[in-house]
Coordinates of C-alpha atoms in Angstrom, one line a residue:
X270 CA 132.8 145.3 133.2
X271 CA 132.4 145.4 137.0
X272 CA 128.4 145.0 136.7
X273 CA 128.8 142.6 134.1
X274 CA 131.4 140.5 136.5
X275 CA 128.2 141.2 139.2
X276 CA 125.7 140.4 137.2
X277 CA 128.0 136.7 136.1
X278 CA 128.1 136.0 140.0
X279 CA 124.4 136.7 141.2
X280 CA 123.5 133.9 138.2
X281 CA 126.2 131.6 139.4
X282 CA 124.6 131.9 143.4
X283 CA 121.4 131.3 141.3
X284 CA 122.4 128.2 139.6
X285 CA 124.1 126.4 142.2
X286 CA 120.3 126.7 144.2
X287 CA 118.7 125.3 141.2
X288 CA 117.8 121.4 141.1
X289 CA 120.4 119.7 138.3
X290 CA 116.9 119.3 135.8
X291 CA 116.4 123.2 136.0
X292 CA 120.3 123.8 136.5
X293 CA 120.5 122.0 133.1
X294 CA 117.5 124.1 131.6
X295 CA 118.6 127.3 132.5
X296 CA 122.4 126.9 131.3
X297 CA 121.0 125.8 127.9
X298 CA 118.5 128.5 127.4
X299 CA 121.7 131.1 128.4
X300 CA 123.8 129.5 125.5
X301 CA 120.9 129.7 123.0
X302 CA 120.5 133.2 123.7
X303 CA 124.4 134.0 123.6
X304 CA 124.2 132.1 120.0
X305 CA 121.5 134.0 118.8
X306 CA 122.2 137.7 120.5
X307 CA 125.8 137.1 118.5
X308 CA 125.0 135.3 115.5
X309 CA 127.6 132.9 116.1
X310 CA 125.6 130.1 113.5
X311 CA 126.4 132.9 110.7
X312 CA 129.9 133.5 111.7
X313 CA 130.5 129.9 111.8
X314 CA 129.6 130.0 108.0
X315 CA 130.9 133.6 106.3
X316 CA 134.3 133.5 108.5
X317 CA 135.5 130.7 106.9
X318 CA 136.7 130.9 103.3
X319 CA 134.4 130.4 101.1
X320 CA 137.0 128.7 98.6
X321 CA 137.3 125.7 101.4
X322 CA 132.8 124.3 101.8
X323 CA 131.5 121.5 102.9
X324 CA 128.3 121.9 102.0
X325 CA 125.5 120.4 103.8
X326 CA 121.7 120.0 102.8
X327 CA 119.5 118.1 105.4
X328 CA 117.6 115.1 104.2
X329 CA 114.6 117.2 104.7
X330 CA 112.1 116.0 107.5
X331 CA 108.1 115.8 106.6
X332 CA 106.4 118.6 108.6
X333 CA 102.8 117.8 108.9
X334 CA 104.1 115.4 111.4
X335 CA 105.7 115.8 114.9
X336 CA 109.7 115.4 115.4
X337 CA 110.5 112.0 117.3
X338 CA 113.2 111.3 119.6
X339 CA 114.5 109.3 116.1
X340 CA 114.8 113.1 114.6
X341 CA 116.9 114.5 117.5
X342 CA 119.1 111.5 117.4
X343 CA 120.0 112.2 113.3
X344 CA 120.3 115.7 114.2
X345 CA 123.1 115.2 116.7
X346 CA 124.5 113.3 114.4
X347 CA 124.4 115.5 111.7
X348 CA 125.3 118.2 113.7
X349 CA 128.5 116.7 115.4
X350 CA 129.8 115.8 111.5
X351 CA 129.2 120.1 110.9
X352 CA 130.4 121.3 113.9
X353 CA 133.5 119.1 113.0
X354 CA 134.1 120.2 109.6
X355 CA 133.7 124.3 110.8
X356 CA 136.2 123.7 113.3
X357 CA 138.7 122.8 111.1
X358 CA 138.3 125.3 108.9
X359 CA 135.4 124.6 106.2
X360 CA 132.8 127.1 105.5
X361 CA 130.1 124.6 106.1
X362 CA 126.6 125.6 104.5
X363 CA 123.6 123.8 105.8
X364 CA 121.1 124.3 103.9
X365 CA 117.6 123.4 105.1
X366 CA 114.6 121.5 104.1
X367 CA 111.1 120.4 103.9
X368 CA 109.9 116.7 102.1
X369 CA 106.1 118.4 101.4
X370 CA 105.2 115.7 99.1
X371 CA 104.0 111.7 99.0
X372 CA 102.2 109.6 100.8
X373 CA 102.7 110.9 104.4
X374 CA 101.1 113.6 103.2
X375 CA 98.4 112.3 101.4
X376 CA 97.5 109.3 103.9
X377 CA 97.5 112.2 106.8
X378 CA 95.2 113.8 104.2
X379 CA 93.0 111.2 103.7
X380 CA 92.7 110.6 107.7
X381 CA 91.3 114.2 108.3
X382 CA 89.1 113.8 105.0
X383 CA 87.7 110.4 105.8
X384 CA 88.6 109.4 102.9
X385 CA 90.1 105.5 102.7
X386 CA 91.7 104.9 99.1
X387 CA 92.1 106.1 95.2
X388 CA 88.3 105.6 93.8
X389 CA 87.3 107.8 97.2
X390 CA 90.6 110.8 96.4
X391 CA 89.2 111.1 92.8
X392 CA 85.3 111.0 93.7
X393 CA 86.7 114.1 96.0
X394 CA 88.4 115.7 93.4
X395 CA 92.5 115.5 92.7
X396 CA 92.5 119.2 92.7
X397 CA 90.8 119.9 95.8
X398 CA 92.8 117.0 97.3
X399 CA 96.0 118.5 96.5
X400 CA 95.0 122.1 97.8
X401 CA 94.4 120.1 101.2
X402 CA 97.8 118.5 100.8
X403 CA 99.3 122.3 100.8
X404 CA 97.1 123.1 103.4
X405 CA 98.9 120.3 105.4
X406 CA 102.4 120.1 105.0
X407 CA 103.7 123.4 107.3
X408 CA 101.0 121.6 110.4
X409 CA 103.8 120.9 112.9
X410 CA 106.1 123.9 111.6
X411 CA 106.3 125.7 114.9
X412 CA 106.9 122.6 116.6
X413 CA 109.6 121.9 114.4
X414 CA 111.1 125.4 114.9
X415 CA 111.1 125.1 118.5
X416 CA 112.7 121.3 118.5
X417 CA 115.3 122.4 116.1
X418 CA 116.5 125.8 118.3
X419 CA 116.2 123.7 121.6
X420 CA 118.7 120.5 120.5
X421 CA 120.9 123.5 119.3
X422 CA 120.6 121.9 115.5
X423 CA 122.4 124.7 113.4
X424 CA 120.4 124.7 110.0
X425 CA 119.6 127.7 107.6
X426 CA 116.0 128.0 107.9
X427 CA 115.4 131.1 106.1
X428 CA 116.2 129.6 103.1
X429 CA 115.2 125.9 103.1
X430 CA 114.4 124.0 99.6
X431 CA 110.4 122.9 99.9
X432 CA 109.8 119.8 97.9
X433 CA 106.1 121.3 96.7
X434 CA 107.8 124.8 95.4
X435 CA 108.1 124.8 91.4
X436 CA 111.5 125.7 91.0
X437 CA 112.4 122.3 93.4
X438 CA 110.4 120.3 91.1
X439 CA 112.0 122.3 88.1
X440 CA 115.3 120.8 89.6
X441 CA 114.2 117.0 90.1
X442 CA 112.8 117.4 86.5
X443 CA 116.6 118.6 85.2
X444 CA 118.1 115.4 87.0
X445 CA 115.5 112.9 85.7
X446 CA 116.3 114.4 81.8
X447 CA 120.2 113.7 82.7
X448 CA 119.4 110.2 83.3
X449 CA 116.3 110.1 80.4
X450 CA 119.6 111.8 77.7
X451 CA 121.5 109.2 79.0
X452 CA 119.4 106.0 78.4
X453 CA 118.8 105.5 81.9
X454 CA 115.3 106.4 82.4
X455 CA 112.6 104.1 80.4
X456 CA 109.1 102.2 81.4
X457 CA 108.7 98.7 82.5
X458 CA 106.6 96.1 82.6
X459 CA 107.5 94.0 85.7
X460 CA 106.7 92.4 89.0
X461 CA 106.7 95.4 91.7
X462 CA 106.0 95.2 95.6
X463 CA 102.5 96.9 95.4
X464 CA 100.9 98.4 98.1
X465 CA 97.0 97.7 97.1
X466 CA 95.6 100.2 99.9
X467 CA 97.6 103.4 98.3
X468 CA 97.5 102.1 94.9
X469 CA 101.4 102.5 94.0
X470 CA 104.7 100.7 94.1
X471 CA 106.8 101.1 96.3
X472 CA 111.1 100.7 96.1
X473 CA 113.6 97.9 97.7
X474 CA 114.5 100.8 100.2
X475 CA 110.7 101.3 101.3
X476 CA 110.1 97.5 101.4
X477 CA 113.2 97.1 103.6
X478 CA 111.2 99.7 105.9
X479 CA 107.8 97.6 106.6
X480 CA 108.7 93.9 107.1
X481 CA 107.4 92.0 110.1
X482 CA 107.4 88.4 111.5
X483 CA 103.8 87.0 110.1
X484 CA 101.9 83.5 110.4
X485 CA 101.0 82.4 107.0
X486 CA 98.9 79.9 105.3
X487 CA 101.7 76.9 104.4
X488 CA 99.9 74.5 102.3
X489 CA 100.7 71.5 99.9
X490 CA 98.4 70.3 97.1
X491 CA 98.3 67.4 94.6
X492 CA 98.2 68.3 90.8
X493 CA 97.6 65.7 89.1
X494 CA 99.7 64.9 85.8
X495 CA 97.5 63.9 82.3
X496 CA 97.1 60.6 81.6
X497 CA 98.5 59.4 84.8
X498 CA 97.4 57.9 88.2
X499 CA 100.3 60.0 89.5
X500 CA 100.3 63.6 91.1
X501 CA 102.8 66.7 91.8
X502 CA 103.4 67.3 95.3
X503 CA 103.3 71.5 95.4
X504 CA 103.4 73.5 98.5
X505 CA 102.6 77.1 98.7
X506 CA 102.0 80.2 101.6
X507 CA 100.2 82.2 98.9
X508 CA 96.7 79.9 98.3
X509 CA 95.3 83.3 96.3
X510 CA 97.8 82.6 93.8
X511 CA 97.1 79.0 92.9
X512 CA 94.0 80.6 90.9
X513 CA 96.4 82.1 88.5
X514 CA 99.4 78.7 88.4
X515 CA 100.1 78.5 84.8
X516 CA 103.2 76.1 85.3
X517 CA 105.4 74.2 87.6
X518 CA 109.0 74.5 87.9
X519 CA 112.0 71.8 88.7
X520 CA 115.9 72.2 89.0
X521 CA 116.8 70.2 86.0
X522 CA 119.8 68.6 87.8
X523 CA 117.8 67.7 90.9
X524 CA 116.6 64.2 91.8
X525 CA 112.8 63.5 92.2
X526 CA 111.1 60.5 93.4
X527 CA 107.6 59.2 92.9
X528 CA 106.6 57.6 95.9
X529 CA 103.8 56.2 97.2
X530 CA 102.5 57.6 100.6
X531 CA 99.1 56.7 102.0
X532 CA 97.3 55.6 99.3
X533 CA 98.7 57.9 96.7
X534 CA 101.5 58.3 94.0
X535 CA 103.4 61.6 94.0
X536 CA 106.2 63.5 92.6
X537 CA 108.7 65.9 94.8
X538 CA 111.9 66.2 95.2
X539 CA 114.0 63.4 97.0
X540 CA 115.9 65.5 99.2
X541 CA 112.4 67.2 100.5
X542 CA 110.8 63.5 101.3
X543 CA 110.6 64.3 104.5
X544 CA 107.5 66.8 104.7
X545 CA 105.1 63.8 103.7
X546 CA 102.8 62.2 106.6
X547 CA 103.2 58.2 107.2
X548 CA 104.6 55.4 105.6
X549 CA 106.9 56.5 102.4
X550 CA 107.6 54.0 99.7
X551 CA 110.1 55.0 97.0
X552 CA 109.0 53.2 93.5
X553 CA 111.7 55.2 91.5
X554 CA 113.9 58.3 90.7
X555 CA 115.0 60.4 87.7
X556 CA 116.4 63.9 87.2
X557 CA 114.3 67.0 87.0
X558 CA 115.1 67.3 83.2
X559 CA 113.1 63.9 82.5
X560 CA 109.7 66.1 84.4
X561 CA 110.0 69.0 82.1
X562 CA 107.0 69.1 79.7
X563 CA 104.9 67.0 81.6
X564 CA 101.6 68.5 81.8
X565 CA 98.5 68.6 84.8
X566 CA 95.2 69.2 85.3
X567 CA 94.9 72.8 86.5
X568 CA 93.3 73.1 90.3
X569 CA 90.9 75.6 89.4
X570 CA 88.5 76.2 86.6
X571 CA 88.7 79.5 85.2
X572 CA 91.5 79.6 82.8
X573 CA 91.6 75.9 82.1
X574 CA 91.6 77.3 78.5
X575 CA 95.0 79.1 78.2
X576 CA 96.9 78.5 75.4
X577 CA 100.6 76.6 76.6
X578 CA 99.8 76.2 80.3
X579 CA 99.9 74.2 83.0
X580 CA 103.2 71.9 82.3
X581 CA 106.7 71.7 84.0
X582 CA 109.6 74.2 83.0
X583 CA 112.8 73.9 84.3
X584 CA 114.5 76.7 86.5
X585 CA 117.4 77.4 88.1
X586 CA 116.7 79.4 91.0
X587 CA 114.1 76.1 92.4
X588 CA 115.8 75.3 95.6
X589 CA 115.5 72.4 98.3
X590 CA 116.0 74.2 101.3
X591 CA 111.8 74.1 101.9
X592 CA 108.4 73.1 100.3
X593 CA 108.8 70.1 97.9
X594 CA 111.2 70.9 94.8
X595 CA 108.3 71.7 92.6
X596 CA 107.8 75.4 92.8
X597 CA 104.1 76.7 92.1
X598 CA 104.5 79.8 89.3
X599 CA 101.9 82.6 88.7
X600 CA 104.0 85.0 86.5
X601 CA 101.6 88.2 87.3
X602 CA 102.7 87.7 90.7
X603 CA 106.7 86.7 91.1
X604 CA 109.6 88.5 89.7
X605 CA 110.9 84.9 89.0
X606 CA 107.8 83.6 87.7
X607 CA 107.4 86.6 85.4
X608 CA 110.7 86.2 83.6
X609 CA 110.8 82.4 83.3
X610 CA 106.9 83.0 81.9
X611 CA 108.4 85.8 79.1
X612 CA 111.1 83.0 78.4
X613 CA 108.8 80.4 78.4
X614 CA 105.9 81.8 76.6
X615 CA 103.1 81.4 79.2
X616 CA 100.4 82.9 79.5
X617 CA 99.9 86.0 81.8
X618 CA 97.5 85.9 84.1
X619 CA 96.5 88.5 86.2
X620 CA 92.9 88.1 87.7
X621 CA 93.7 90.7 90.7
X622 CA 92.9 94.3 90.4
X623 CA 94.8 97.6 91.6
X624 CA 93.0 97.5 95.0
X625 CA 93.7 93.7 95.4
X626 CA 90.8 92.2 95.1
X627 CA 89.6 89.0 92.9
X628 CA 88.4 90.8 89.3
X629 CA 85.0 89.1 87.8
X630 CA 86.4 85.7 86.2
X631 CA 87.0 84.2 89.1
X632 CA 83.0 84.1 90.0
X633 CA 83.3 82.6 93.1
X634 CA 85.5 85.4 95.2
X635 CA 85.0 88.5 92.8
X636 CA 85.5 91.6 95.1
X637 CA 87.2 89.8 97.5
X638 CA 90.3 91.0 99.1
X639 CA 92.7 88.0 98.2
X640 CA 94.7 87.6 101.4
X641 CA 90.8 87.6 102.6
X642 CA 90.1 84.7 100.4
X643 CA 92.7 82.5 101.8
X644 CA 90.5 80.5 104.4
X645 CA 88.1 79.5 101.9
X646 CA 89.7 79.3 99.1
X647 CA 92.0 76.5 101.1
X648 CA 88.4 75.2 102.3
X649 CA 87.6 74.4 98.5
X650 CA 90.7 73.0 97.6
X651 CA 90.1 70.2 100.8
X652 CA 87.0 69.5 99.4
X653 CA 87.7 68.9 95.5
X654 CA 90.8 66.5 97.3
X655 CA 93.3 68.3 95.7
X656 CA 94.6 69.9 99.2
X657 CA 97.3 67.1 100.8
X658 CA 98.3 69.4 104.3
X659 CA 97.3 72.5 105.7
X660 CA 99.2 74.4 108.4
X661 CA 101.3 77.9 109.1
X662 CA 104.6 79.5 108.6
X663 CA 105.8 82.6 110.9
X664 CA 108.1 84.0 108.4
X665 CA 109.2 87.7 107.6
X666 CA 106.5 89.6 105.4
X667 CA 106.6 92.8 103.7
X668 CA 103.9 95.8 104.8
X669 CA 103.5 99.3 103.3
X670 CA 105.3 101.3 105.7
X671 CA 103.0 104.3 105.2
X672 CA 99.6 102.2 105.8
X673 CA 100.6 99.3 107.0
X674 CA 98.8 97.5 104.4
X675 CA 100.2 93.7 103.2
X676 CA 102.3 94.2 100.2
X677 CA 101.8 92.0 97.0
X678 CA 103.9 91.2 94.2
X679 CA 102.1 92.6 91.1
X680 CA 103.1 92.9 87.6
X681 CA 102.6 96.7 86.9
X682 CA 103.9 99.2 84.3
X683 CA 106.3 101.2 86.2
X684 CA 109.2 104.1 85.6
X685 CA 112.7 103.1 86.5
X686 CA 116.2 104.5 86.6
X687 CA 119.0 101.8 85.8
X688 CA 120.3 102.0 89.1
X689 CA 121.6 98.0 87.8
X690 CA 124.6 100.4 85.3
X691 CA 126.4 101.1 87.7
X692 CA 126.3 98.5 90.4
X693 CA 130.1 97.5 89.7
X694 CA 130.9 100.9 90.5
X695 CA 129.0 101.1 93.3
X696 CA 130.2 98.1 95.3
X697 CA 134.0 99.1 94.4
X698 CA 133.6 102.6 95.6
X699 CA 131.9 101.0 99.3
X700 CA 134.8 98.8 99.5
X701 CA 137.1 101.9 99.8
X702 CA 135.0 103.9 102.6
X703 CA 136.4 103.9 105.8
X704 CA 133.1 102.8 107.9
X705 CA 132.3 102.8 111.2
X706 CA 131.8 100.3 112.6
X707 CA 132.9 98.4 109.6
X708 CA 130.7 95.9 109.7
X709 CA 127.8 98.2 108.6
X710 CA 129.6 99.4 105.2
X711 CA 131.2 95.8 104.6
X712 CA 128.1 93.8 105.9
X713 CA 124.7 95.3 105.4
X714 CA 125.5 98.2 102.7
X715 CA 127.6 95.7 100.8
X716 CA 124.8 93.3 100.9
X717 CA 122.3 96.1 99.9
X718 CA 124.6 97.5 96.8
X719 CA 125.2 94.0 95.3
X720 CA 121.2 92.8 95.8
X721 CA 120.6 96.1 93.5
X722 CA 117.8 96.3 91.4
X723 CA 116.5 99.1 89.5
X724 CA 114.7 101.5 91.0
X725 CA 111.1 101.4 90.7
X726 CA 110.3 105.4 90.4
X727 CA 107.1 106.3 89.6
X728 CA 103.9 106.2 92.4
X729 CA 100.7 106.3 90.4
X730 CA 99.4 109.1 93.1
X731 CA 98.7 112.4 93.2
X732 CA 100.8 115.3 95.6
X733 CA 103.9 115.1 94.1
X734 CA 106.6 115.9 91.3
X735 CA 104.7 114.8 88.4
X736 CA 107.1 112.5 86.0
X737 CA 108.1 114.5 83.1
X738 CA 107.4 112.4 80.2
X739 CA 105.0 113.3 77.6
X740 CA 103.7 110.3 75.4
X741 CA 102.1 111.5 72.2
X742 CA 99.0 110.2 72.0
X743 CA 99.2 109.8 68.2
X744 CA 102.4 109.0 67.2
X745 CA 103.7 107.1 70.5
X746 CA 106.4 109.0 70.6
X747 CA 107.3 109.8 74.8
X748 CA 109.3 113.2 75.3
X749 CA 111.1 113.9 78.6
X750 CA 111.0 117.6 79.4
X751 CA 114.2 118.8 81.5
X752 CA 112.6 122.1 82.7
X753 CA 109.7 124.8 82.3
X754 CA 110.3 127.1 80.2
X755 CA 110.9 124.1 77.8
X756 CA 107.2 123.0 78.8
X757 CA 105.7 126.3 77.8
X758 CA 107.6 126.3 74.6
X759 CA 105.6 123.3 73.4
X760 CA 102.5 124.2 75.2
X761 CA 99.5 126.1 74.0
X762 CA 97.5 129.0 76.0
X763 CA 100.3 128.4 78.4
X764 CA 99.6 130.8 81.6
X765 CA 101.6 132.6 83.8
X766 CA 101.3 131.4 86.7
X767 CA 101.3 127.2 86.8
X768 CA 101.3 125.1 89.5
X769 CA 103.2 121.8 88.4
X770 CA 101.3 119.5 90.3
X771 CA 98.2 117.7 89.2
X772 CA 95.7 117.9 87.9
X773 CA 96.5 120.9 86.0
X774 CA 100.4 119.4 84.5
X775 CA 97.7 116.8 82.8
X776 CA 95.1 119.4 81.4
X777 CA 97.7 121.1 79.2
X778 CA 97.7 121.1 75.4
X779 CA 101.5 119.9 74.8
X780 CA 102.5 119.8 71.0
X781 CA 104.3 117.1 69.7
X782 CA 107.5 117.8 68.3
X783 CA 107.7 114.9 66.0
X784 CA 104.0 114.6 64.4
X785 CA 102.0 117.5 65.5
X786 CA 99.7 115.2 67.6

């Protein structure tokens, strides 16, 4: 005791010589050491009873990148609400873990490969790919370590869950077949944002992640009405889009005026009068309901042949806060435009392909990158006359988050959970949290929960949980499987050891139950 009452005195005359920086250093490292010399994180846990847990499982961080100082703030965070719950009494488990899967992964991947993009993945080879994905995902683990022991983060990290494992994909599988029993799980056709680069949709929660404060193309364009010396005043910040305008739309109950305005006659909305150049004359009004059915010429060429296009539909989400009242609709690429086009009956028109890039029929900018396309497709639209102003809007537009690429709305098969069945629930339960500060939980989270949609779930990539549906491919018939021995039940020349991941989950022979196909 006497040595040990030395030894505590000698340090103490040591510290009080060290600078406050190394003072601060040295006093850490001493507690780390007492923590770990005494297992104090373990007796935290098994002292308490286990009949009173709060259990704990970290929203695991991706570790073929490097912890940021954004990681160290969670952490406290997360770390303050354990170290809470432990001192009044809960046997808190925290359970560790590792997100090995997705596109950090593969984009990091693709960086170290050279490899830019889907065609160039598969030209490499998904398998050998992948194996370079699992190569990857434990890069910065030693770094990790290290920043988790030195913010004094107490995690169980000899047993983490890893997202690549089997038996963690076995679990994600069990959960989806809950929700796929349930009704909750089916496939979509609908308008997605679609990131072109990575080739996959992304969710609301990802597109909240990448937006930023652009300048735009903000143009307006006449389209003229059949028969008549008189033309729709349209404005747009998507020119790429007016290839595939199939219909205009008007609030039914709105007013409209055709004016004339430098030499022209035109149609927009009389609230919106204002955005036209020069001397305005008003030669008369009528409601938006008298415009519906009125058909114009189309303002480019290459489906001038669809079947029910090109007329005016009523709709009420048109608005007169900007652009003219008339609202320009391509339903391949609008979540709006797509459902008044299935309601409707228009045609579908989708000239764009997965990498975003004009397809063949539109001759003029085929392989183009369409946001690339803007400056002459504008250009063309001047010179036909068809093009009334031309100018830019700063405004707030989505990016991948991963890539950085522009996102695009794109009409795209898809997987998605019904997230939409229980938003009722989910805004009453917020309303009874106690949040702090409240305006977070009553404010943005509220805003968030009642602007639910469902969520878009499946990526069209290649490391990661492969969505376990099986579509026979003679019957149709589409079989969720909730786990693997259930797989290997149905499966022929099944083998022992399986790796769930691509491409080998799509090279087996899986019977189906129904037909035999």
């Amino acid at each position: 005791m006497k040595r040990d009452m030395e030894d505590t005195g000698e340090k103490m005359t040591l510290y009080r010589n060290l600078p406050p920086q190394r003072l601060a250093i040295e006093a850490e490292e001493e507690i780390l050491r007492f923590w770990e010399e005494n297992d104090i994180f373990t007796r935290s846990v098994e002292e308490r009873p286990a009949d009173n847990p709060f259990v704990f499982y970290e929203g695991p961080p991706t570790a073929n990148g490097r912890p940021g100082v954004h990681h160290a703030l969670s952490r406290t965070i997360k770390d303050l609400v354990c170290r809470y719950r432990t001192m009044h009494g809960h046997r808190v488990i925290r359970k560790a873990g590792w997100d090995t899967h997705g596109l950090p992964v593969e984009i990091e991947v693709e960086h170290q490969l050279g490899l830019d993009g889907k065609d160039q993945i598969e030209k490499y080879g998904i398998a050998a790919f992948n194996e370079q994905c699992r190569k990857s995902v434990f890069k910065y683990l030693d770094e990790w370590l290290l920043f988790t022991r030195k913010l004094g983060f107490w995690l169980d990290l000899e047993n983490p869950y890893v997202t690549f494992y089997n038996d963690y994909i076995e679990s994600v599988w069990w959960i989806l077949k809950q929700f796929w029993d349930q009704g909750m799980l089916y496939e979509g056709h609908k308008v997605v944002p679609y990131c072109p680069r990575c080739g996959t949709a992304l969710s609301s929660h990802e597109v909240s992640q990448g937006y930023k404060d652009v300048s735009d193309p903000s143009i307006f364009i006449r389209l003229k009405i059949v028969d008549e010396d008189v033309c729709f005043l349209v404005w747009t910040t998507t020119p790429w889009t007016l290839i595939s305008n199939v219909a205009l739309a008007v609030g039914p109950d709105f007013d409209y005026v055709r004016v004339r305005n430098n030499g022209d006659v035109m149609i927009l909305a009389e609230a919106l009068v204002h955005v036209l150049d020069g001397d305005v004359e008003v030669l008369e009004t009528v409601k938006g309901e008298n415009l519906i059915g009125k058909h114009y010429e189309p303002c480019f060429p290459y489906f001038r042949d669809s079947d029910d296009a090109f007329r005016v539909i009523g709709a009420d989400w048109v608005t007169l806060t900007e652009g003219t009242g008339i609202v320009h609709m391509a339903p391949a690429f609008g979540e709006d435009d797509y459902n008044a086009g299935k309601r409707e009956n228009l045609p579908f028109i989708q000239p764009v392909d997965a990498q975003g890039k004009f397809t063949g029929e539109v001759t003029k900018w085929a392989g183009r990158f369409i946001k690339d396309a803007d400056p002459e497709i504008m250009a063309d639209l001047d010179e036909r006359g068809i093009l009334y102003r031309r100018g830019e809007v700063t405004h707030a537009y989505p990016f991948c988050w991963r890539c950085d690429s522009p996102l695009i709305y794109y009409a795209r098969r898809s997987w998605y959970i019904k997230t939409t069945a229980f938003k009722d629930l989910l805004i009453e339960a917020n309303s009874k949290v106690k949040w702090y500060p409240p305006e977070v939980g009553e404010n943005r989270f509220a805003r968030w929960l009642e602007g639910n949609v469902d969520w878009a779930l499946s990526r069209e990539r290649y490391w990661g949980t492969p969505l376990n549906i099986w579509t026979c491919a003679s019957c149709g018939e589409k079989y969720c499987i909730g786990d693997l021995s259930e797989l290997r039940s149905i499966s022929e020349a099944f083998p022992e050891e399986f790796d769930l991941h691509r491409p080998f989950v799509d090279e087996l022979d899986v019977g189906c139950p129904e037909c035999g196909g």
